[in-house]
Short mmCIF file of C-alpha atoms in Angstrom, two decimals:
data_model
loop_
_atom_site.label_atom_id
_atom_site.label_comp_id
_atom_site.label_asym_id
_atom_site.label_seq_id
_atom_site.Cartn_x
_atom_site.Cartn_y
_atom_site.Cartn_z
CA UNK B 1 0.67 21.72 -7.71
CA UNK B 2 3.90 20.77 -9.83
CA UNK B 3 3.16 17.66 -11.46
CA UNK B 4 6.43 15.17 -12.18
CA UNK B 5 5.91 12.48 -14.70
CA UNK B 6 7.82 8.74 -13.33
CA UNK B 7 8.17 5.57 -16.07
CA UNK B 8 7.55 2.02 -14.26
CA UNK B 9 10.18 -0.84 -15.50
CA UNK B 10 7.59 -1.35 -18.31
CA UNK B 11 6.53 1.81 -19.53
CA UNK B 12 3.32 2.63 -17.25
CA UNK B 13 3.24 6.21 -16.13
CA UNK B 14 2.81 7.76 -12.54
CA UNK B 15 2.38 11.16 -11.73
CA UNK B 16 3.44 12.40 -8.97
CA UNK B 17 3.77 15.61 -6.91
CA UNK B 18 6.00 17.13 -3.84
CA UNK B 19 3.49 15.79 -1.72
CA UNK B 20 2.87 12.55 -3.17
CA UNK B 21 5.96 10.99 -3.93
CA UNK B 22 6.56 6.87 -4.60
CA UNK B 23 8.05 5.39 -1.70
CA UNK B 24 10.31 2.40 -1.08
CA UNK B 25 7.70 1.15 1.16
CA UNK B 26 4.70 0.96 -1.11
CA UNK B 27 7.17 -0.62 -4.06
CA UNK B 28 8.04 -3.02 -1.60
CA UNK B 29 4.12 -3.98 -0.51
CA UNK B 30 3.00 -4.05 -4.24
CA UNK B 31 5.41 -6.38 -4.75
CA UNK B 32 4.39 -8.76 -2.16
CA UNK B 33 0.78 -8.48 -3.25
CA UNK B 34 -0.24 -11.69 -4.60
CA UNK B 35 -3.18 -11.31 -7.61
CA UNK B 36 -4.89 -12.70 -10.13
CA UNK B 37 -6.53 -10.94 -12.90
CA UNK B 38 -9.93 -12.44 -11.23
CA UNK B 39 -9.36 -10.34 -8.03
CA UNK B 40 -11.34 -7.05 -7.29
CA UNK B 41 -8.78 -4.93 -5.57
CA UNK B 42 -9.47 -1.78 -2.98
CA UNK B 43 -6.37 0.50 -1.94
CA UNK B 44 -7.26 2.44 1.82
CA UNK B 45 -4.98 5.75 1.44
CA UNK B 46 -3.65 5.40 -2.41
CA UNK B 47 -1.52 8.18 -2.66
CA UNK B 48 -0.54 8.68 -6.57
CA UNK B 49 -1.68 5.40 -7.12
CA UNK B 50 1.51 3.57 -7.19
CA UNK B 51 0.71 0.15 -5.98
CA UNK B 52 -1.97 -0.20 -8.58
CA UNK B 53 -0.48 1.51 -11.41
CA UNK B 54 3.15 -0.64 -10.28
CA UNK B 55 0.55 -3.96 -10.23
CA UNK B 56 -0.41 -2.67 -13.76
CA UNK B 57 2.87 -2.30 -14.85
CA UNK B 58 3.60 -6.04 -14.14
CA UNK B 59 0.86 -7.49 -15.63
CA UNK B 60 -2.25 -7.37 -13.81
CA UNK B 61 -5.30 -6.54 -15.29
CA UNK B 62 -8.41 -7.05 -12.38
CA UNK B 63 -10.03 -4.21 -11.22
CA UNK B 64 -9.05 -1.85 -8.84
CA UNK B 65 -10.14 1.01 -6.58
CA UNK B 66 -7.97 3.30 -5.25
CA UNK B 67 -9.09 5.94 -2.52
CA UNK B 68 -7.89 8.91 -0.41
CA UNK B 69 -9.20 11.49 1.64
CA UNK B 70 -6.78 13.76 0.18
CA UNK B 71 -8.07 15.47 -3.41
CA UNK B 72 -4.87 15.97 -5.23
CA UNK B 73 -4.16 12.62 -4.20
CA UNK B 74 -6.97 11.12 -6.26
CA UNK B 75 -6.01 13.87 -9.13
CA UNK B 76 -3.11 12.47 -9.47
CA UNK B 77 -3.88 8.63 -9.80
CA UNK B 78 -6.71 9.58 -12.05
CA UNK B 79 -4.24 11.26 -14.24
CA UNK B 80 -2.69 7.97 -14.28
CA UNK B 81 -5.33 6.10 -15.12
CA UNK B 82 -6.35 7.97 -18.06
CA UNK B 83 -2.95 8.20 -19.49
CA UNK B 84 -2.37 4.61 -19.86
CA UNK B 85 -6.17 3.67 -20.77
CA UNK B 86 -6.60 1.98 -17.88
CA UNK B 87 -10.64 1.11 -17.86
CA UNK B 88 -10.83 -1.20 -14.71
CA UNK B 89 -9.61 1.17 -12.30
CA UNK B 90 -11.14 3.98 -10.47
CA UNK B 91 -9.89 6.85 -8.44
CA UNK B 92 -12.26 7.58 -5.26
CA UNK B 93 -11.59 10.93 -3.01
CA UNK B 94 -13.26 9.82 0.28
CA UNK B 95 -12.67 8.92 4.06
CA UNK B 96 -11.91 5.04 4.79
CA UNK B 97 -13.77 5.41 7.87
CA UNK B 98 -16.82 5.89 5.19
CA UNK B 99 -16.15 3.75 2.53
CA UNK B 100 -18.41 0.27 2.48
CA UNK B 101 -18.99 -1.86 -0.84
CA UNK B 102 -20.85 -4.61 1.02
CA UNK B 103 -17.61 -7.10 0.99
CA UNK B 104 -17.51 -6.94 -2.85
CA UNK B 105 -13.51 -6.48 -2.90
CA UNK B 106 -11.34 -10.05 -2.40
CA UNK B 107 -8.57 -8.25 -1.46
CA UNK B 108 -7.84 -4.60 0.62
CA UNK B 109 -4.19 -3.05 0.30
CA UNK B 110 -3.17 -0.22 2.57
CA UNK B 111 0.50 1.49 3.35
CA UNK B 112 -1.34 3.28 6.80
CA UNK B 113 0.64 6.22 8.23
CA UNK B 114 2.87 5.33 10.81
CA UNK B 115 3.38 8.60 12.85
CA UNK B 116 0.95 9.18 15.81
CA UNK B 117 0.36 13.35 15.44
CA UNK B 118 -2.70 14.67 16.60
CA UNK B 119 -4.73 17.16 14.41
CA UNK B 120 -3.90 19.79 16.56
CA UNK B 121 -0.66 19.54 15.92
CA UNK B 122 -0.45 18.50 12.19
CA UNK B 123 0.43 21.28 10.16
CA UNK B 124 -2.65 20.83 7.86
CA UNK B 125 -0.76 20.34 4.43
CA UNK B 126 -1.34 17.33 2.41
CA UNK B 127 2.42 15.89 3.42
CA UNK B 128 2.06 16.41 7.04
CA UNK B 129 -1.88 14.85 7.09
CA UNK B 130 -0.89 11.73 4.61
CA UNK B 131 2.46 10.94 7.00
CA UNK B 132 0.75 10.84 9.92
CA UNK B 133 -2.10 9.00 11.43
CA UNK B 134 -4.69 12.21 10.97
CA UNK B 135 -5.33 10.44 7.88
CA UNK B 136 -6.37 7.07 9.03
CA UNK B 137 -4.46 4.92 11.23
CA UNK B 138 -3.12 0.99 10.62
CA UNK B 139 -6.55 0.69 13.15
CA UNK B 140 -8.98 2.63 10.45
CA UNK B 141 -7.77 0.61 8.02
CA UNK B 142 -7.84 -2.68 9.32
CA UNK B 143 -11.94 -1.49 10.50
CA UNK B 144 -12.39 -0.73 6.98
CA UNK B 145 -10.56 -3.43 5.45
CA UNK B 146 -12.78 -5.80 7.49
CA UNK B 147 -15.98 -3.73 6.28
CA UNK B 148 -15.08 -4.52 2.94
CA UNK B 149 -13.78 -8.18 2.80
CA UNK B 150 -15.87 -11.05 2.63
CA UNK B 151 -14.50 -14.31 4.79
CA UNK B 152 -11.08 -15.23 3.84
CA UNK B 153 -10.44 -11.75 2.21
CA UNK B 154 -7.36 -11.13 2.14
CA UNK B 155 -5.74 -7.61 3.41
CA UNK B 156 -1.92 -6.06 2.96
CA UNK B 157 -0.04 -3.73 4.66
CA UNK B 158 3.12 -2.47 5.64
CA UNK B 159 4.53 -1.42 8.86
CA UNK B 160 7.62 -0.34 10.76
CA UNK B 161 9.49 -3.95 11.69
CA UNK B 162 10.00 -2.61 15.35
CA UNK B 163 5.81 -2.16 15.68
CA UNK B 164 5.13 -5.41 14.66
CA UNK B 165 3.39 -6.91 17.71
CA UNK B 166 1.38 -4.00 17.82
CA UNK B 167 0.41 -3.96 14.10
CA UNK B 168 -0.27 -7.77 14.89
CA UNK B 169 -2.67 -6.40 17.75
CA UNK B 170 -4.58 -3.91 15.29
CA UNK B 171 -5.60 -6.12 12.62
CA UNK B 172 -6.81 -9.35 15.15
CA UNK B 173 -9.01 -6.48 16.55
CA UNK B 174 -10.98 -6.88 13.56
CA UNK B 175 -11.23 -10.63 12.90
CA UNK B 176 -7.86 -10.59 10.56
CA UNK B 177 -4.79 -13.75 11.42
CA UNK B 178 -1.52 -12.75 10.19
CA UNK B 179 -0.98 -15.42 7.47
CA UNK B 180 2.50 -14.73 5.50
CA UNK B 181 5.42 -12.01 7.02
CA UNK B 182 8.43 -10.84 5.52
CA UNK B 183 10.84 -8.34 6.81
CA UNK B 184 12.70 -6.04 5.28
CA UNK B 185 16.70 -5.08 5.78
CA UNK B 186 18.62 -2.26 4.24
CA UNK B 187 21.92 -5.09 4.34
CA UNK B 188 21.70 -8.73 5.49
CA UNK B 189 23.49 -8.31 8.31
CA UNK B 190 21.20 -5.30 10.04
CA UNK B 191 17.89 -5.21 11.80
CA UNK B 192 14.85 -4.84 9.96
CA UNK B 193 13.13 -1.80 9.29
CA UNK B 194 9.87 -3.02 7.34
CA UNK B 195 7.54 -5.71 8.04
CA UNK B 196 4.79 -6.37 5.24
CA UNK B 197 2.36 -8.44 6.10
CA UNK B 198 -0.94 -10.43 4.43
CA UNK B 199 -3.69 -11.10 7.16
CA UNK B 200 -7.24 -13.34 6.01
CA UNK B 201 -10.75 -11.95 7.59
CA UNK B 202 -11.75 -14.83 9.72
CA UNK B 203 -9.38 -17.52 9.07
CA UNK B 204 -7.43 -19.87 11.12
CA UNK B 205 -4.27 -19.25 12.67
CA UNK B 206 -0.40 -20.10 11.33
CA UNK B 207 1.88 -17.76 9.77
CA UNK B 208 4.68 -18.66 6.67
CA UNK B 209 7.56 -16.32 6.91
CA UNK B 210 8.89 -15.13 3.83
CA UNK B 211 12.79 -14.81 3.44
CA UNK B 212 13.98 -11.21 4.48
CA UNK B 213 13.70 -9.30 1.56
CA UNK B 214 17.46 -7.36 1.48
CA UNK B 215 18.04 -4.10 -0.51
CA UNK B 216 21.57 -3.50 -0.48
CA UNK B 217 24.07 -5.95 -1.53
CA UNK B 218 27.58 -3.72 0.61
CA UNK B 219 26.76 -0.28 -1.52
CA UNK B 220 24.47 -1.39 -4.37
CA UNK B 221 21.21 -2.04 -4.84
CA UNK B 222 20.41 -6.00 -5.04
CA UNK B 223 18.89 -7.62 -8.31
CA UNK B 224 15.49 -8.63 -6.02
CA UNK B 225 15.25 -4.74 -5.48
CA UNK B 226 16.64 -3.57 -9.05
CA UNK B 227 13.52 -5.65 -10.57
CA UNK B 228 11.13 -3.51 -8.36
CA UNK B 229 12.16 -0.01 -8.56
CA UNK B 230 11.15 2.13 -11.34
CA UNK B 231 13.75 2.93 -14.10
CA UNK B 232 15.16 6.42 -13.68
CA UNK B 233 15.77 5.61 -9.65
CA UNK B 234 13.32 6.10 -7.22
#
C-alpha cells in the first residue's frame, strides 16, 4: 500500500492511499456537520478518516469513532490519529450491519456508497467494494445509524441530488425526518449534483433548506469552497 501524506487548512495530517482518497463529497458533509465539543460522534464507512480528522482540523475536540469494514481503511485513519495525538478518537475495522453501542453516540455521520453492484460482480479490491453498495448501502446505514442513536439523534449523509426522494425513503424507513437539506452545484446556474442532508431519530416533521452550496464561481473555485478544501488542492 503506498501511503500519501495530505495537510488540512490548519496543519492536521491525513493519510491517504490509491484506494482511499479524500473526496469533494465527504469535505462537503464534514462541513455541514454541526458539533459541539460535548457530542460523541460515530462515522458508518470512514474511509481515511477525513471527516473526523477535517472536524479536528477546525476545532472540534468530542470524541469520535470512526469504522470500516475495510482494514487498510482503518490503518490509515489510525495512522492519523496517532500522528496528531489525537486521544478521543478511535479507529474500528468492523461491519455496520454489526456495530451497536446501545445509543451512546448523539450523532452518526456516513458518506454511503452510491453505486448498486452486486458482489458478484464487484471486482473484490478495496476501491471497487468501498464505491459501491457491497460495502453497506445508504439503507445499512440508516439501520445502523438508528441502532446507535438515542431519540433526537441526529444522523448525516450525503447523496447524489437526483436520488433524493429515494434517500428521503431510506432513512424514514428507520424512524429518521429529514430536518435541514442543502444542495450542491458545480456553478449557480446548473443542476445539483449533491444533496447532504441531517435527519433526527424520531422527531417531528419540517425541513429548513440551506442555501445551495456553489463551488465554482465561472472557472475558479469560490471562497465558501476555498475555506473547505485542504491546502495543496484536493
Amino acid at each position: 500500500m503506498r501511503v500519501k501524506k495530505e495537510i488540512l487548512k490548519n496543519n492536521t495530517i491525513v493519510f491517504t492511499s490509491d484506494d482511499f482518497k479524500i473526496c469533494w463529497d465527504s469535505l462537503l458533509l464534514a462541513n455541514f456537520v454541526k458539533a459541539t465539543d460535548k457530542d460523541t460522534i460515530l462515522e458508518l464507512g470512514t474511509g481515511c478518516g477525513i471527516i473526523p480528522l477535517w472536524l479536528f482540523d477546525r476545532g472540534y475536540r468530542g470524541s469520535f469513532t470512526g469504522i470500516d469494514i475495510i482494514a487498510e481503511a482503518v490503518d490509515l485513519f489510525q495512522k492519523g490519529i496517532e500522528r496528531n495525538e489525537i486521544t478521543q478518537y478511535r479507529a474500528v475495522c468492523c461491519d455496520m450491519k454489526e456495530y451497536a453501542e446501545s445509543k451512546k453516540y448523539s450523532a452518526v455521520v456516513s458518506n454511503p456508497p452510491y453505486y448498486d453492484v452486486s458482489i458478484k460482480d464487484s471486482k473484490g479490491d478495496n476501491r471497487s467494494v468501498s464505491r459501491s453498495e457491497v460495502s453497506g448501502s445508504l439503507k445499512e446505514a440508516s439501520r445502523a445509524a438508528s441502532r446507535n442513536l438515542p431519540e433526537g439523534g441526529r444522523f448525516y449523509f450525503c447523496y447524489p441530488a437526483a436520488k433524493t426522494e429515494a434517500a428521503v425513503l431510506s432513512v424514514n424507513m428507520f424512524g429518521f425526518s429529514i430536518k435541514r437539506l442543502q444542495f450542491v452545484k458545480n456553478r449557480l446556474d446548473e443542476a445539483p449534483w449533491l444533496a447532504i442532508f441531517e435527519a433526527r431519530y424520531r422527531a417531528g416533521s419540517g425541513i429548513n433548506f440551506e442555501k445551495d452550496f456553489v463551488i465554482y464561481d465561472t472557472d475558479r473555485f469560490t471562497d465558501e469552497f476555498k475555506d473547505i478544501i485542504a491546502e495543496g488542492g484536493i
